[in-house]
PDB file of C-alpha atoms and ligand atoms in Angstrom:
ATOM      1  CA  UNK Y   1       0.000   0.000   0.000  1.00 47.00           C
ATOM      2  CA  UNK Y   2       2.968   2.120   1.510  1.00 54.00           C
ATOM      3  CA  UNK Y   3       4.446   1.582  -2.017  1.00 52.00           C
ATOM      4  CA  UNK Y   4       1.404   2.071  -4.356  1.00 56.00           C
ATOM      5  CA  UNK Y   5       1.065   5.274  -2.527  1.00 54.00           C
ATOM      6  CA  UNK Y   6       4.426   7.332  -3.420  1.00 57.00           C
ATOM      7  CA  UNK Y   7       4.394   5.751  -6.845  1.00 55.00           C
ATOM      8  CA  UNK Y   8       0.965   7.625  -7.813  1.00 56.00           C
ATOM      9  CA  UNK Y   9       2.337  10.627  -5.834  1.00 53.00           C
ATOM     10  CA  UNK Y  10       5.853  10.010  -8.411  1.00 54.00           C
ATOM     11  CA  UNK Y  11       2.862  10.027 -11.260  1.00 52.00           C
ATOM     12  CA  UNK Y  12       1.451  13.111  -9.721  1.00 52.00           C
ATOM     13  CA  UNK Y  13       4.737  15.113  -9.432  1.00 49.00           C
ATOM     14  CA  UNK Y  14       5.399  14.046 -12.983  1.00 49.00           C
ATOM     15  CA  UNK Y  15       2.328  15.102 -14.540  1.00 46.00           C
ATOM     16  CA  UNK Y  16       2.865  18.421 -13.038  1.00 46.00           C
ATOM     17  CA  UNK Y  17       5.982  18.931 -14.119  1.00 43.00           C
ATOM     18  CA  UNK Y  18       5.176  17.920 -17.675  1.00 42.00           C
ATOM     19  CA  UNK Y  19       1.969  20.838 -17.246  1.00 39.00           C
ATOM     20  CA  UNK Y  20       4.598  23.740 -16.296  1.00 41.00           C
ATOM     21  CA  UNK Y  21       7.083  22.517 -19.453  1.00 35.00           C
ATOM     22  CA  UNK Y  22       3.758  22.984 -21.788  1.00 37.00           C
ATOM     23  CA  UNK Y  23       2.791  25.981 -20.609  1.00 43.00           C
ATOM     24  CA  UNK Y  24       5.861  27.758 -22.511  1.00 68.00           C
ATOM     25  CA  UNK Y  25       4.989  25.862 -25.580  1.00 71.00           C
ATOM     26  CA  UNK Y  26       1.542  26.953 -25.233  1.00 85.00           C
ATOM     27  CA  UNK Y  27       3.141  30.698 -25.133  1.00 92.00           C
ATOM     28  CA  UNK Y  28       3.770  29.756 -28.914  1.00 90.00           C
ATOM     29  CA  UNK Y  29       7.108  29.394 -30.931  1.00 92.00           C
ATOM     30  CA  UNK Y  30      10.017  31.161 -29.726  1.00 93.00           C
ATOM     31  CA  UNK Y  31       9.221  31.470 -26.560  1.00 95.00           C
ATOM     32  CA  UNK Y  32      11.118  29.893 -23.716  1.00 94.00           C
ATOM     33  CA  UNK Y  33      10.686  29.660 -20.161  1.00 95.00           C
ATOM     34  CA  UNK Y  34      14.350  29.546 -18.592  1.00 94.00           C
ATOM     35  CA  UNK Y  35      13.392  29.656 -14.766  1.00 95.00           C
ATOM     36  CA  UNK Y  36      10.681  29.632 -12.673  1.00 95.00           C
ATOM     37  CA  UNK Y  37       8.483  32.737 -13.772  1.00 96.00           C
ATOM     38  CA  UNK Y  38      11.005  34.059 -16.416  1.00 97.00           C
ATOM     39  CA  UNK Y  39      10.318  33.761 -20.019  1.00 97.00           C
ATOM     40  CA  UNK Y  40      12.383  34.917 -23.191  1.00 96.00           C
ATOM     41  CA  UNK Y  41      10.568  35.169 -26.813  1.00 96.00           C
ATOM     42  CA  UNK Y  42      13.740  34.689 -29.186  1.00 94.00           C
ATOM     43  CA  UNK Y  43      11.293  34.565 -32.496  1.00 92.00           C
ATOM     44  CA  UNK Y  44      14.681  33.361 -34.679  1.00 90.00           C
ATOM     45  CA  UNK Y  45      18.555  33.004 -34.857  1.00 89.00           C
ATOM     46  CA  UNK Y  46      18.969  36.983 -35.313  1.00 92.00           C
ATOM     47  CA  UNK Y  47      15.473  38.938 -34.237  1.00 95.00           C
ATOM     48  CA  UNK Y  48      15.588  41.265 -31.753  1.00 96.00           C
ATOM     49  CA  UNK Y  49      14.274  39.372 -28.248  1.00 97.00           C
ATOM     50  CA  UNK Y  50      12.368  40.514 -25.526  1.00 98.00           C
ATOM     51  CA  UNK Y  51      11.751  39.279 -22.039  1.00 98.00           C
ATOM     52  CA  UNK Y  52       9.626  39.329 -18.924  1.00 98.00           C
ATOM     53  CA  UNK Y  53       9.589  38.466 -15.399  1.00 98.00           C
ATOM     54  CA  UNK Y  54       6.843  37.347 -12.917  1.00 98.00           C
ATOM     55  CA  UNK Y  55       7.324  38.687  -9.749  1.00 98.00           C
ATOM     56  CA  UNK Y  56       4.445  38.573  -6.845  1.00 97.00           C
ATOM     57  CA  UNK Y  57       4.415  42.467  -7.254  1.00 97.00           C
ATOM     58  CA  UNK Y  58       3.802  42.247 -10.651  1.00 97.00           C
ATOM     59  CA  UNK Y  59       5.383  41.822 -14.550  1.00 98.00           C
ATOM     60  CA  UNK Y  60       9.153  43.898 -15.149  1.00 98.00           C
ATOM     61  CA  UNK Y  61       9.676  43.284 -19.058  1.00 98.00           C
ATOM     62  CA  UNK Y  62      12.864  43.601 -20.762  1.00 98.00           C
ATOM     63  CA  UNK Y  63      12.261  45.238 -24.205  1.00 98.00           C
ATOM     64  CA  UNK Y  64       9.775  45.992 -26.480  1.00 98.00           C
ATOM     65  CA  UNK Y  65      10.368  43.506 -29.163  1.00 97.00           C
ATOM     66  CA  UNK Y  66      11.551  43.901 -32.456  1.00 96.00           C
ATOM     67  CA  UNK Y  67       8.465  44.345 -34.370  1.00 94.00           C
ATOM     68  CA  UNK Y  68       4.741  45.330 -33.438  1.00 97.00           C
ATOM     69  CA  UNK Y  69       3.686  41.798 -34.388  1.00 97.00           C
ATOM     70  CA  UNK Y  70       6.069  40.191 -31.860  1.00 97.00           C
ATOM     71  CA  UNK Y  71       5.179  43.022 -29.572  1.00 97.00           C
ATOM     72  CA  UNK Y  72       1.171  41.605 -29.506  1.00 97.00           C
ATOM     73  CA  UNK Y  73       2.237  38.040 -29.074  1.00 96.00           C
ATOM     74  CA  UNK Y  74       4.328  39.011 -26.224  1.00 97.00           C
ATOM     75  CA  UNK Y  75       1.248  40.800 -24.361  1.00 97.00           C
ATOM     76  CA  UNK Y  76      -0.838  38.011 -25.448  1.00 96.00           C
ATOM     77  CA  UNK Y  77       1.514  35.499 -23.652  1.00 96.00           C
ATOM     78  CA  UNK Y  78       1.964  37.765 -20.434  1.00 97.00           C
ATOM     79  CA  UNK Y  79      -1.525  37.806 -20.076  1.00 96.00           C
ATOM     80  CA  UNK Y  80      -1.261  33.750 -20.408  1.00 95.00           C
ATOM     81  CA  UNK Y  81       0.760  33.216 -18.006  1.00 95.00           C
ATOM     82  CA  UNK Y  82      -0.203  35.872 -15.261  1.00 96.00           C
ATOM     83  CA  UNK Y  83      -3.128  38.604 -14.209  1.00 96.00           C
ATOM     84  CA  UNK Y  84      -0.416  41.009 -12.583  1.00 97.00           C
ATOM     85  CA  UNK Y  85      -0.140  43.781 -14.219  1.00 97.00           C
ATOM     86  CA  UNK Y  86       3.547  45.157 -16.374  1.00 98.00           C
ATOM     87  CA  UNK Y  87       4.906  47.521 -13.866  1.00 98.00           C
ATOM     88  CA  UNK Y  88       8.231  48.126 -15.046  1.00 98.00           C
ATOM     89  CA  UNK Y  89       9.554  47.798 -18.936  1.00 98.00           C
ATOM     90  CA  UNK Y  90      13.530  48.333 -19.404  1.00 98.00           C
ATOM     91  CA  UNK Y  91      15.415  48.639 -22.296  1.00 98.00           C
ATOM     92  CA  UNK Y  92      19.005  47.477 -23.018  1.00 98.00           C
ATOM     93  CA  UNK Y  93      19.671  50.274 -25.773  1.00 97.00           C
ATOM     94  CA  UNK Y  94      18.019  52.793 -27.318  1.00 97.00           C
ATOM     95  CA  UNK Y  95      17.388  51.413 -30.980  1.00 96.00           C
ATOM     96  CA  UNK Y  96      14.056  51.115 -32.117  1.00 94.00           C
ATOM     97  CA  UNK Y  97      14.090  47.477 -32.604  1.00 94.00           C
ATOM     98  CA  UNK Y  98      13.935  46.896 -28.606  1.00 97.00           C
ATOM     99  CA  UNK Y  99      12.252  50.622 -27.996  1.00 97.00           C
ATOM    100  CA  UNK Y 100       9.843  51.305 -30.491  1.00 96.00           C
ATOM    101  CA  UNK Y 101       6.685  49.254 -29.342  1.00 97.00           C
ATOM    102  CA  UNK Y 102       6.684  50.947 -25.690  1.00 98.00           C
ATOM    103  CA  UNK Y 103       3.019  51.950 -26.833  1.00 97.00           C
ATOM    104  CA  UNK Y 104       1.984  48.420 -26.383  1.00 97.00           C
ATOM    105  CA  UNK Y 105       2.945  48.030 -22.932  1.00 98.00           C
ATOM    106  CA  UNK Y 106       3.282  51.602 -21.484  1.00 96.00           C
ATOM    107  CA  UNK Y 107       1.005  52.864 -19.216  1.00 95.00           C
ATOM    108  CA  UNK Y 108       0.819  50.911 -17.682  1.00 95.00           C
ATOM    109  CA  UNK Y 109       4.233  49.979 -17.350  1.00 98.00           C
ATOM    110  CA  UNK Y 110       6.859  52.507 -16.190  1.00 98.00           C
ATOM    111  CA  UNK Y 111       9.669  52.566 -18.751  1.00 98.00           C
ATOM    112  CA  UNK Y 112      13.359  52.885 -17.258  1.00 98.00           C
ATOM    113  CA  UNK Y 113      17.004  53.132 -19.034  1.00 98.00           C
ATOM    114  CA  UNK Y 114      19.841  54.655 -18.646  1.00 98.00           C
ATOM    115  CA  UNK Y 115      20.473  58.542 -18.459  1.00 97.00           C
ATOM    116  CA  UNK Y 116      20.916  59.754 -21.849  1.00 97.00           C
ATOM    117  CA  UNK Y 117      18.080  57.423 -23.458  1.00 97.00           C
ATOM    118  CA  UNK Y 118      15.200  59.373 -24.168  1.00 97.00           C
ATOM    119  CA  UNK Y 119      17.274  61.562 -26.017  1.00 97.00           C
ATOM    120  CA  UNK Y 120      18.940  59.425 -27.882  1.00 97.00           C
ATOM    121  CA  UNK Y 121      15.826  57.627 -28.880  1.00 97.00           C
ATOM    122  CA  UNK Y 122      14.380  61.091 -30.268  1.00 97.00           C
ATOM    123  CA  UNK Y 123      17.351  61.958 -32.286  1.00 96.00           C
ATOM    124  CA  UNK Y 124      17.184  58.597 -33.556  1.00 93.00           C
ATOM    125  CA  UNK Y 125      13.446  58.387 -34.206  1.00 94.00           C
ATOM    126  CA  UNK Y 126      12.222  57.584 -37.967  1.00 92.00           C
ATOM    127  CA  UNK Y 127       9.048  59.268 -38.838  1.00 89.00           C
ATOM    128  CA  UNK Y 128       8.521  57.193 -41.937  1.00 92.00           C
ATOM    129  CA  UNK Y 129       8.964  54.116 -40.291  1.00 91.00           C
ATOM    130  CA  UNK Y 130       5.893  53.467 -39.097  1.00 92.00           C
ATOM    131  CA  UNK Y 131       3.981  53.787 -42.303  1.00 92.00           C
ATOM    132  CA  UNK Y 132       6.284  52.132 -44.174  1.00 94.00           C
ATOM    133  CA  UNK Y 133       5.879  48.967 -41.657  1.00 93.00           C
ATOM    134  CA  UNK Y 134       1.948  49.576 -41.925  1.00 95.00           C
ATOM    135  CA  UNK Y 135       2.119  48.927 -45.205  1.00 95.00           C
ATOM    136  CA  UNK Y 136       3.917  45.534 -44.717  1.00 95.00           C
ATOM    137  CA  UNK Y 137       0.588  43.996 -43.871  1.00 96.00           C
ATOM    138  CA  UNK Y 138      -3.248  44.827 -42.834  1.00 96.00           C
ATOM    139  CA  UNK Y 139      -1.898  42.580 -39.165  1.00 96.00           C
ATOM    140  CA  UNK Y 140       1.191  44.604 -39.230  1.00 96.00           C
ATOM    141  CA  UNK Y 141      -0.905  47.637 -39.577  1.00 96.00           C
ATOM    142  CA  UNK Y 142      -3.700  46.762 -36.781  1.00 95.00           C
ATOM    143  CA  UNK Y 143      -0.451  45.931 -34.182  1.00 96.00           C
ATOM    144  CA  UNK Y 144       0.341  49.872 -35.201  1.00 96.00           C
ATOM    145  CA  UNK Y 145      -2.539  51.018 -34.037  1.00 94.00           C
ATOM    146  CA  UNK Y 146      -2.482  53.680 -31.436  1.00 94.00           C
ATOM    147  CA  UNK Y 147       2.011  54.539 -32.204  1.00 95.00           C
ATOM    148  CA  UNK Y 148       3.572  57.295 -30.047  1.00 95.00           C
ATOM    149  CA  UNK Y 149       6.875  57.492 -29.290  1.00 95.00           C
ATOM    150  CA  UNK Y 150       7.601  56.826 -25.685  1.00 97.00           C
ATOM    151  CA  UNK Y 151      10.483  57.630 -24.015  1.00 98.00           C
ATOM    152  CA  UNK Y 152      12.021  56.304 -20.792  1.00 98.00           C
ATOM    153  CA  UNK Y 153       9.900  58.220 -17.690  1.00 98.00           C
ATOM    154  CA  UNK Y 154      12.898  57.141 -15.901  1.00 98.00           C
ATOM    155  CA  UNK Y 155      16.357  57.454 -16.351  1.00 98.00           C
ATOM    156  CA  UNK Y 156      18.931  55.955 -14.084  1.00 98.00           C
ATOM    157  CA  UNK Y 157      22.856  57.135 -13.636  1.00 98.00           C
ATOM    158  CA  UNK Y 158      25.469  53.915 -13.244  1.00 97.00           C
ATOM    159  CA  UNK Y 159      23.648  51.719 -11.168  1.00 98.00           C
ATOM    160  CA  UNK Y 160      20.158  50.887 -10.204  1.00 98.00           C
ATOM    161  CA  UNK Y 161      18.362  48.277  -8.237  1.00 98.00           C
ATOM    162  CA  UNK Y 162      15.021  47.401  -7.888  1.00 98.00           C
ATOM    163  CA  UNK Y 163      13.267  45.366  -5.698  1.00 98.00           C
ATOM    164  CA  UNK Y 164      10.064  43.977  -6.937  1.00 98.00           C
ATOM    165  CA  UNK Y 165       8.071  41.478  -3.981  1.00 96.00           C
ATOM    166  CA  UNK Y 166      10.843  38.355  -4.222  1.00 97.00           C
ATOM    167  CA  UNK Y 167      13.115  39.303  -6.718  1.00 98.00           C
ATOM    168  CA  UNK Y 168      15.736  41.472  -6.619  1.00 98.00           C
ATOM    169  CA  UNK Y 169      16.730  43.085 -10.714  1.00 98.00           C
ATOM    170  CA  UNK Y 170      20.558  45.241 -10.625  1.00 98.00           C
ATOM    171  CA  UNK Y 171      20.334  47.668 -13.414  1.00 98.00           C
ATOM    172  CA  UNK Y 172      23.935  48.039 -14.832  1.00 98.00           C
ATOM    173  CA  UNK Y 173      25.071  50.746 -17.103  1.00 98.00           C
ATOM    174  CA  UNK Y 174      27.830  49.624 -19.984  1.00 97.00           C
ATOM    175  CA  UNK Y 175      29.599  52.730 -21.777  1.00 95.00           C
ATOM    176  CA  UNK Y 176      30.540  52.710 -25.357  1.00 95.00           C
ATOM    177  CA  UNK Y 177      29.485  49.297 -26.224  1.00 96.00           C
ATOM    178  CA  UNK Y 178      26.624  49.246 -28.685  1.00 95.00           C
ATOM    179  CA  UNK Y 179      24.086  52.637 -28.284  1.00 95.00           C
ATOM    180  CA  UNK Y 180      24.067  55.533 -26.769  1.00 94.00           C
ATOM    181  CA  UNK Y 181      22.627  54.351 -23.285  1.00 96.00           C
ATOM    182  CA  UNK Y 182      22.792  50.518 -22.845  1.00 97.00           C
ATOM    183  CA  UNK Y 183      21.981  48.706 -19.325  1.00 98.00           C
ATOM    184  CA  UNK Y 184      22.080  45.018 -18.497  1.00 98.00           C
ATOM    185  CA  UNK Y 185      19.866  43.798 -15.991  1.00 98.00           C
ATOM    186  CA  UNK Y 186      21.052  41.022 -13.655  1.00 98.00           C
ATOM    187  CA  UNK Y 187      19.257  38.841 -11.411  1.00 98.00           C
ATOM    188  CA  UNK Y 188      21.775  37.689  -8.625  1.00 98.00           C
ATOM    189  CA  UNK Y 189      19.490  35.435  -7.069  1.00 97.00           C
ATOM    190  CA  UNK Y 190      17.969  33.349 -10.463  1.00 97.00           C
ATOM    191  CA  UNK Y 191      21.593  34.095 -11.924  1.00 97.00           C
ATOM    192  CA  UNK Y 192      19.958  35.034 -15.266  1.00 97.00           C
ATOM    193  CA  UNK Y 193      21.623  37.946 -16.912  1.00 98.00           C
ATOM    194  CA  UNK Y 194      19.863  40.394 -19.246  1.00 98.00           C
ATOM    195  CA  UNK Y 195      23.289  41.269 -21.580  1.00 97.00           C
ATOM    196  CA  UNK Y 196      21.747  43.712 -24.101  1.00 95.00           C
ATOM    197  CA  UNK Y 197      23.543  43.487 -27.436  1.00 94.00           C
ATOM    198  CA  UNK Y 198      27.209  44.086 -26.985  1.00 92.00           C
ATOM    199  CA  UNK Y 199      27.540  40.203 -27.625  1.00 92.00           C
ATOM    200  CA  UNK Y 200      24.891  38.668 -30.093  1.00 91.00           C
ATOM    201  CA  UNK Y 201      24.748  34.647 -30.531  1.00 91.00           C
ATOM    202  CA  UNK Y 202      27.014  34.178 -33.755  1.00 92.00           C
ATOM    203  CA  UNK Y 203      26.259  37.563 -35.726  1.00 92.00           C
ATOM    204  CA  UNK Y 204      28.723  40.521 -36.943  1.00 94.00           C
ATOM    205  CA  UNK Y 205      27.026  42.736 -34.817  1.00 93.00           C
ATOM    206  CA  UNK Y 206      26.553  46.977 -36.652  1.00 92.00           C
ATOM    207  CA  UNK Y 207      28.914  48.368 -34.840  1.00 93.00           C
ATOM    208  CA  UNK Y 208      27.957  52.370 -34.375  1.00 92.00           C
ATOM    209  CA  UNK Y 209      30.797  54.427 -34.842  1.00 92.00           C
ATOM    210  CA  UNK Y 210      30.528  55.760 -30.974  1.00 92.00           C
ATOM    211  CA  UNK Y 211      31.419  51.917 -29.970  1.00 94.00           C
ATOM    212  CA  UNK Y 212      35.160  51.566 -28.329  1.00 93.00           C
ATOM    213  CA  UNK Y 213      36.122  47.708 -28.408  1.00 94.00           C
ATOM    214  CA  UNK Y 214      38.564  48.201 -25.409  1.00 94.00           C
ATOM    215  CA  UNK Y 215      35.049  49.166 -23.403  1.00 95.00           C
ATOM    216  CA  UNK Y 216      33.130  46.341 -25.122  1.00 96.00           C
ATOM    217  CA  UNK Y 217      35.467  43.638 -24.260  1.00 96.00           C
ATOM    218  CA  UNK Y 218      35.875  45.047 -20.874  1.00 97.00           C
ATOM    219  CA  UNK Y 219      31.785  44.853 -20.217  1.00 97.00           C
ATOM    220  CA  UNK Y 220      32.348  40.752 -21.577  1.00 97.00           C
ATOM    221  CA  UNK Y 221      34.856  40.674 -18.436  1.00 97.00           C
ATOM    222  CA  UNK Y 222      32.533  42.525 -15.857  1.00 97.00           C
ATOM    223  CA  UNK Y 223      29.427  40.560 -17.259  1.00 97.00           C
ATOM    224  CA  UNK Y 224      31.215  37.266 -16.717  1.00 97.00           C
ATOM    225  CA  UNK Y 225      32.753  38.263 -13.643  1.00 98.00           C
ATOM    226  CA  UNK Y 226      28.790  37.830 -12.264  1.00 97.00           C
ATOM    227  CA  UNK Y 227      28.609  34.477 -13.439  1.00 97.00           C
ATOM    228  CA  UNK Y 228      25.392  33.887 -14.396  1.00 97.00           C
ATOM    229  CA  UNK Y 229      23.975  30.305 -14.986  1.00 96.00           C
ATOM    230  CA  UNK Y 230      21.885  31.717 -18.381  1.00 96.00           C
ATOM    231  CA  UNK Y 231      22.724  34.335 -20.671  1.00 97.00           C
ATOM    232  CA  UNK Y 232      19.769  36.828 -22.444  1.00 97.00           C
ATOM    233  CA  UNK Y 233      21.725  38.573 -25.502  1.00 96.00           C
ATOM    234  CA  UNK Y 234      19.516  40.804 -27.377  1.00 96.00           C
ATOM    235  CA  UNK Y 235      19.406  38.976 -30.066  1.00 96.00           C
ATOM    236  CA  UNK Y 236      19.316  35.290 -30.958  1.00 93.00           C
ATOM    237  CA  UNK Y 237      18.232  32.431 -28.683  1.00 93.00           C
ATOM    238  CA  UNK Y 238      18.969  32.235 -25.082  1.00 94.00           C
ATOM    239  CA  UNK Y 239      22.825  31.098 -24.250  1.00 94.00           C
ATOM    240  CA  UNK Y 240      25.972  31.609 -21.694  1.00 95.00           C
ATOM    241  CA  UNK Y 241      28.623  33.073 -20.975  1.00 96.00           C
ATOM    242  CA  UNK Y 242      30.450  31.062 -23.891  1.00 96.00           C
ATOM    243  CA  UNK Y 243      29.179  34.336 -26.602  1.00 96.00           C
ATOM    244  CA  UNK Y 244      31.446  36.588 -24.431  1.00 97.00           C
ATOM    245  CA  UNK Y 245      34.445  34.398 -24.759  1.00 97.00           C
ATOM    246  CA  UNK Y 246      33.515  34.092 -28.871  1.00 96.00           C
ATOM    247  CA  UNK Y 247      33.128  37.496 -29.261  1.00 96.00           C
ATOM    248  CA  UNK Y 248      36.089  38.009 -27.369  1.00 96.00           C
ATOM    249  CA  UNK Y 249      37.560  35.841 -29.555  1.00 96.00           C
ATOM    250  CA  UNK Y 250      36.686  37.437 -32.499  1.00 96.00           C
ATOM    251  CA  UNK Y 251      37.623  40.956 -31.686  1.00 96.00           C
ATOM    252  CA  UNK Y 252      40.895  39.805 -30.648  1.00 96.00           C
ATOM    253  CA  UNK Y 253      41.503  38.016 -33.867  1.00 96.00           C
ATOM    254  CA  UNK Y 254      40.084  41.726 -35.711  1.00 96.00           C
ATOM    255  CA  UNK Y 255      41.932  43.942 -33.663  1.00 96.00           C
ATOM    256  CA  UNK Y 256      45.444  42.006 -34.326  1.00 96.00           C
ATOM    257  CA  UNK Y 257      44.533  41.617 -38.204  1.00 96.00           C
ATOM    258  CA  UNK Y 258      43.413  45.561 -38.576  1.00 96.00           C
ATOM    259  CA  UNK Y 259      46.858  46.534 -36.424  1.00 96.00           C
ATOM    260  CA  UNK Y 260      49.241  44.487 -38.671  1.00 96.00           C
ATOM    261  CA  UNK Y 261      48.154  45.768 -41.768  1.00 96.00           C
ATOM    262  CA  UNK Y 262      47.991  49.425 -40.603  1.00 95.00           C
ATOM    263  CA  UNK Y 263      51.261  48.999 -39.510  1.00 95.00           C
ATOM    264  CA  UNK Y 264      52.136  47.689 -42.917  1.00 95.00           C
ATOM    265  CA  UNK Y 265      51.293  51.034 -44.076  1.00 95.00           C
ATOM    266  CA  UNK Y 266      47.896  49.854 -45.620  1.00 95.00           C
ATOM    267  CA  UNK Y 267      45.088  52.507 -45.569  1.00 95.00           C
ATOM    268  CA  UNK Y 268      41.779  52.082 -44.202  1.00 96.00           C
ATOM    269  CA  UNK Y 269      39.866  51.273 -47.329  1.00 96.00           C
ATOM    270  CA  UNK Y 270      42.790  48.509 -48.769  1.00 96.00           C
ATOM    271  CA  UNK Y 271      42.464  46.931 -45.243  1.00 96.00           C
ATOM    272  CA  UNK Y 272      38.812  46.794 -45.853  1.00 95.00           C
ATOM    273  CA  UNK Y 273      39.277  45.524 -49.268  1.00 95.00           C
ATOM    274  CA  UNK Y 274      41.910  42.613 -48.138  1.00 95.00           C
ATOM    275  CA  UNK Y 275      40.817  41.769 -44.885  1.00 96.00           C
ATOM    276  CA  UNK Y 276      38.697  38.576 -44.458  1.00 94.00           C
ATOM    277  CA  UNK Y 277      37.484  36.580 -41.430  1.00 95.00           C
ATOM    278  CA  UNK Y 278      36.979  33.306 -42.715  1.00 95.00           C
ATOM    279  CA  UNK Y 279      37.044  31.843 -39.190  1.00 95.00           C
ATOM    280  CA  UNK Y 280      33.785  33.247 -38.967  1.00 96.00           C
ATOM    281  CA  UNK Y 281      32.583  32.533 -42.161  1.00 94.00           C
ATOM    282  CA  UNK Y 282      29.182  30.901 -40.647  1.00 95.00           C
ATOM    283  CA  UNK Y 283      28.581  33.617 -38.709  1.00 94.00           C
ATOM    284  CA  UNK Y 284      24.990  35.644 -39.843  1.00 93.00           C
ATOM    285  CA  UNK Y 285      25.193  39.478 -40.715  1.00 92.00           C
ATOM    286  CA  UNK Y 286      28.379  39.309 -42.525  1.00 95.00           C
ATOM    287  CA  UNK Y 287      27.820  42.512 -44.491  1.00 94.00           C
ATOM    288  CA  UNK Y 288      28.878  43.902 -41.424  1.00 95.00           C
ATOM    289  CA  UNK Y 289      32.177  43.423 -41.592  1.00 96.00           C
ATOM    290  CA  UNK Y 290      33.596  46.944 -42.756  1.00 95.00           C
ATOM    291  CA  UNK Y 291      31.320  48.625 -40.094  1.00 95.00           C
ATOM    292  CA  UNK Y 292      33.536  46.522 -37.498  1.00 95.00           C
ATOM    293  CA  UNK Y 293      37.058  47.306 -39.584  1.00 96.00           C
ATOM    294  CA  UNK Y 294      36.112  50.946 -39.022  1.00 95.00           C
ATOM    295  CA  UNK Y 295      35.513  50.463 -35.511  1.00 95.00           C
ATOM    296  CA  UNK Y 296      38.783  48.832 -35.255  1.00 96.00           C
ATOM    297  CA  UNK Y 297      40.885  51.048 -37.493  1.00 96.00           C
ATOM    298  CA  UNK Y 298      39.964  54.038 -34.965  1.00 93.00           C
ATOM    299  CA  UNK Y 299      41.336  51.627 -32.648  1.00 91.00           C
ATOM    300  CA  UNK Y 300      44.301  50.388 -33.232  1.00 90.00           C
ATOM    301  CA  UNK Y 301      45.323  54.265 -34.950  1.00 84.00           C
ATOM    302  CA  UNK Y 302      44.617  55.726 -31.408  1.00 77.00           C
TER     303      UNK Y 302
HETATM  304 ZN1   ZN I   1      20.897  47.888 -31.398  1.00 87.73          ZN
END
């Protein structure tokens, strides 16, 4: 009897378990539920992703999603899994791939990035691009509906923490590494990192001309020195630390390739002709190549 008895309560515990792993399928594809209450929506290899947490206080996003479409499914599966309501939103950069769908979410949720953000987004700001995504599709144009440009209501300097019912979120400013105001959110208890986009999975990232490579491989050393168990980039599916060390890797390998040939003499546009990285070769976005020579020719000619 004594037996029969913890094998149906086995059963029971398994049938459970099996419920919570099909209730992120349920959220739809591309969305995965990494802990207990935290969920990222990675639609493909490359998209911009977007993420949210469940705390007992309420929802704290990370994100807006890349486009409006994404943006609905994302509500749709909040709403899935919880009743709370989306207190907080944060972004990880300013671009409008993780900013521009604020609308969606905000009020009610509270938008928050780094000092710097709001006007960065506003210099940045399109006005064509939302009629030319409307025109994409009648769907894309009924996720549109009711656009504004939202800016962060607040804007943090360094470091920022917030405490939301059991979960504790560290707001952590990165200079120089991919936009003009770019935070990564950690979770020190879950030891799930929110890393923004200064390392993408596998992708020549578009290097702005503002980036400084010394500062972006210095944020890979101060992100891994947290050691977090899962890795958020801001692109791409969820991973670890191992994209710091291969984007490490990789700027390494450009830095040392750009600095021989300039001190061959070569000029910026014959390295950019000559230089290849075939090591890399399966790596997506590889029009992006000269954007990171640049970057690295400014560099190494400091
Ligand atoms: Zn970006």
């Amino acid at each position: 009897m004594r037996v029969k008895f913890r094998f149906l309560f086995f059963v029971a515990v398994a049938i459970l378990c099996a419920g919570f792993a099909a209730q992120a399928q349920e959220l739809g594809p591309g969305f995965t539920k990494i802990k207990d209450g935290i969920y990222v929506f990675a639609p493909d290899a490359t998209t911009t992703t977007c993420s949210f947490v469940v705390t007992q206080e309420g929802v704290v996003m990370i994100d807006s999603c890349n486009s409006p479409l994404d943006s609905r499914k994302m509500f749709a599966a909040i709403k899935k899994v919880t009743d709370k309501p989306i207190l907080f939103l944060i972004d990880t950069e300013t671009h409008s791939d993780h900013t521009a769908n604020h609308f969606i979410f905000s009020p009610p949720a509270t938008i928050i990035n780094h000092a710097g953000a709001g006007e960065a987004m506003k210099k940045e700001f399109n006005p064509k691009r939302t009629e030319t995504l409307a025109a994409k599709s009648p769907e894309m144009r009924a996720a549109l509906e009711g656009f504004r440009m939202i800016t962060p209501q607040i804007e943090y300097k360094d470091k920022m923490t917030i405490n939301l019912g059991e979960r504790t979120f560290e707001l952590i400013y990165l200079k120089n590494v991919h936009s003009e105001a770019d935070t990564v959110i950690w979770l020190p208890k879950e030891r799930v990192l929110f890393a923004g986009s200064a390392a993408n999975v596998r992708t020549f990232i578009n290097l702005r001309p503002s980036v400084v490579i010394s500062d972006v491989l210095a944020s890979y050393k101060l992100m891994k020195s947290l050691n977090p168990e899962v890795v958020v980039s801001g692109h791409g599916p969820v991973s670890t630390t191992k994209i710091f060390d291969e984007y490490e890797g990789f700027y390494t390998l450009l830095l040392k390739r750009v600095g021989d040939m300039a001190a061959q003499g070569k000029s910026l546009t014959e390295i950019k002709k000559e230089l290849k990285m075939p090591e890399y070769a399966d790596w997506h976005g590889q029009d992006r190549l000269g954007a990171n020579i640049d970057v690295a020719y400014k560099s190494v000619k400091k």
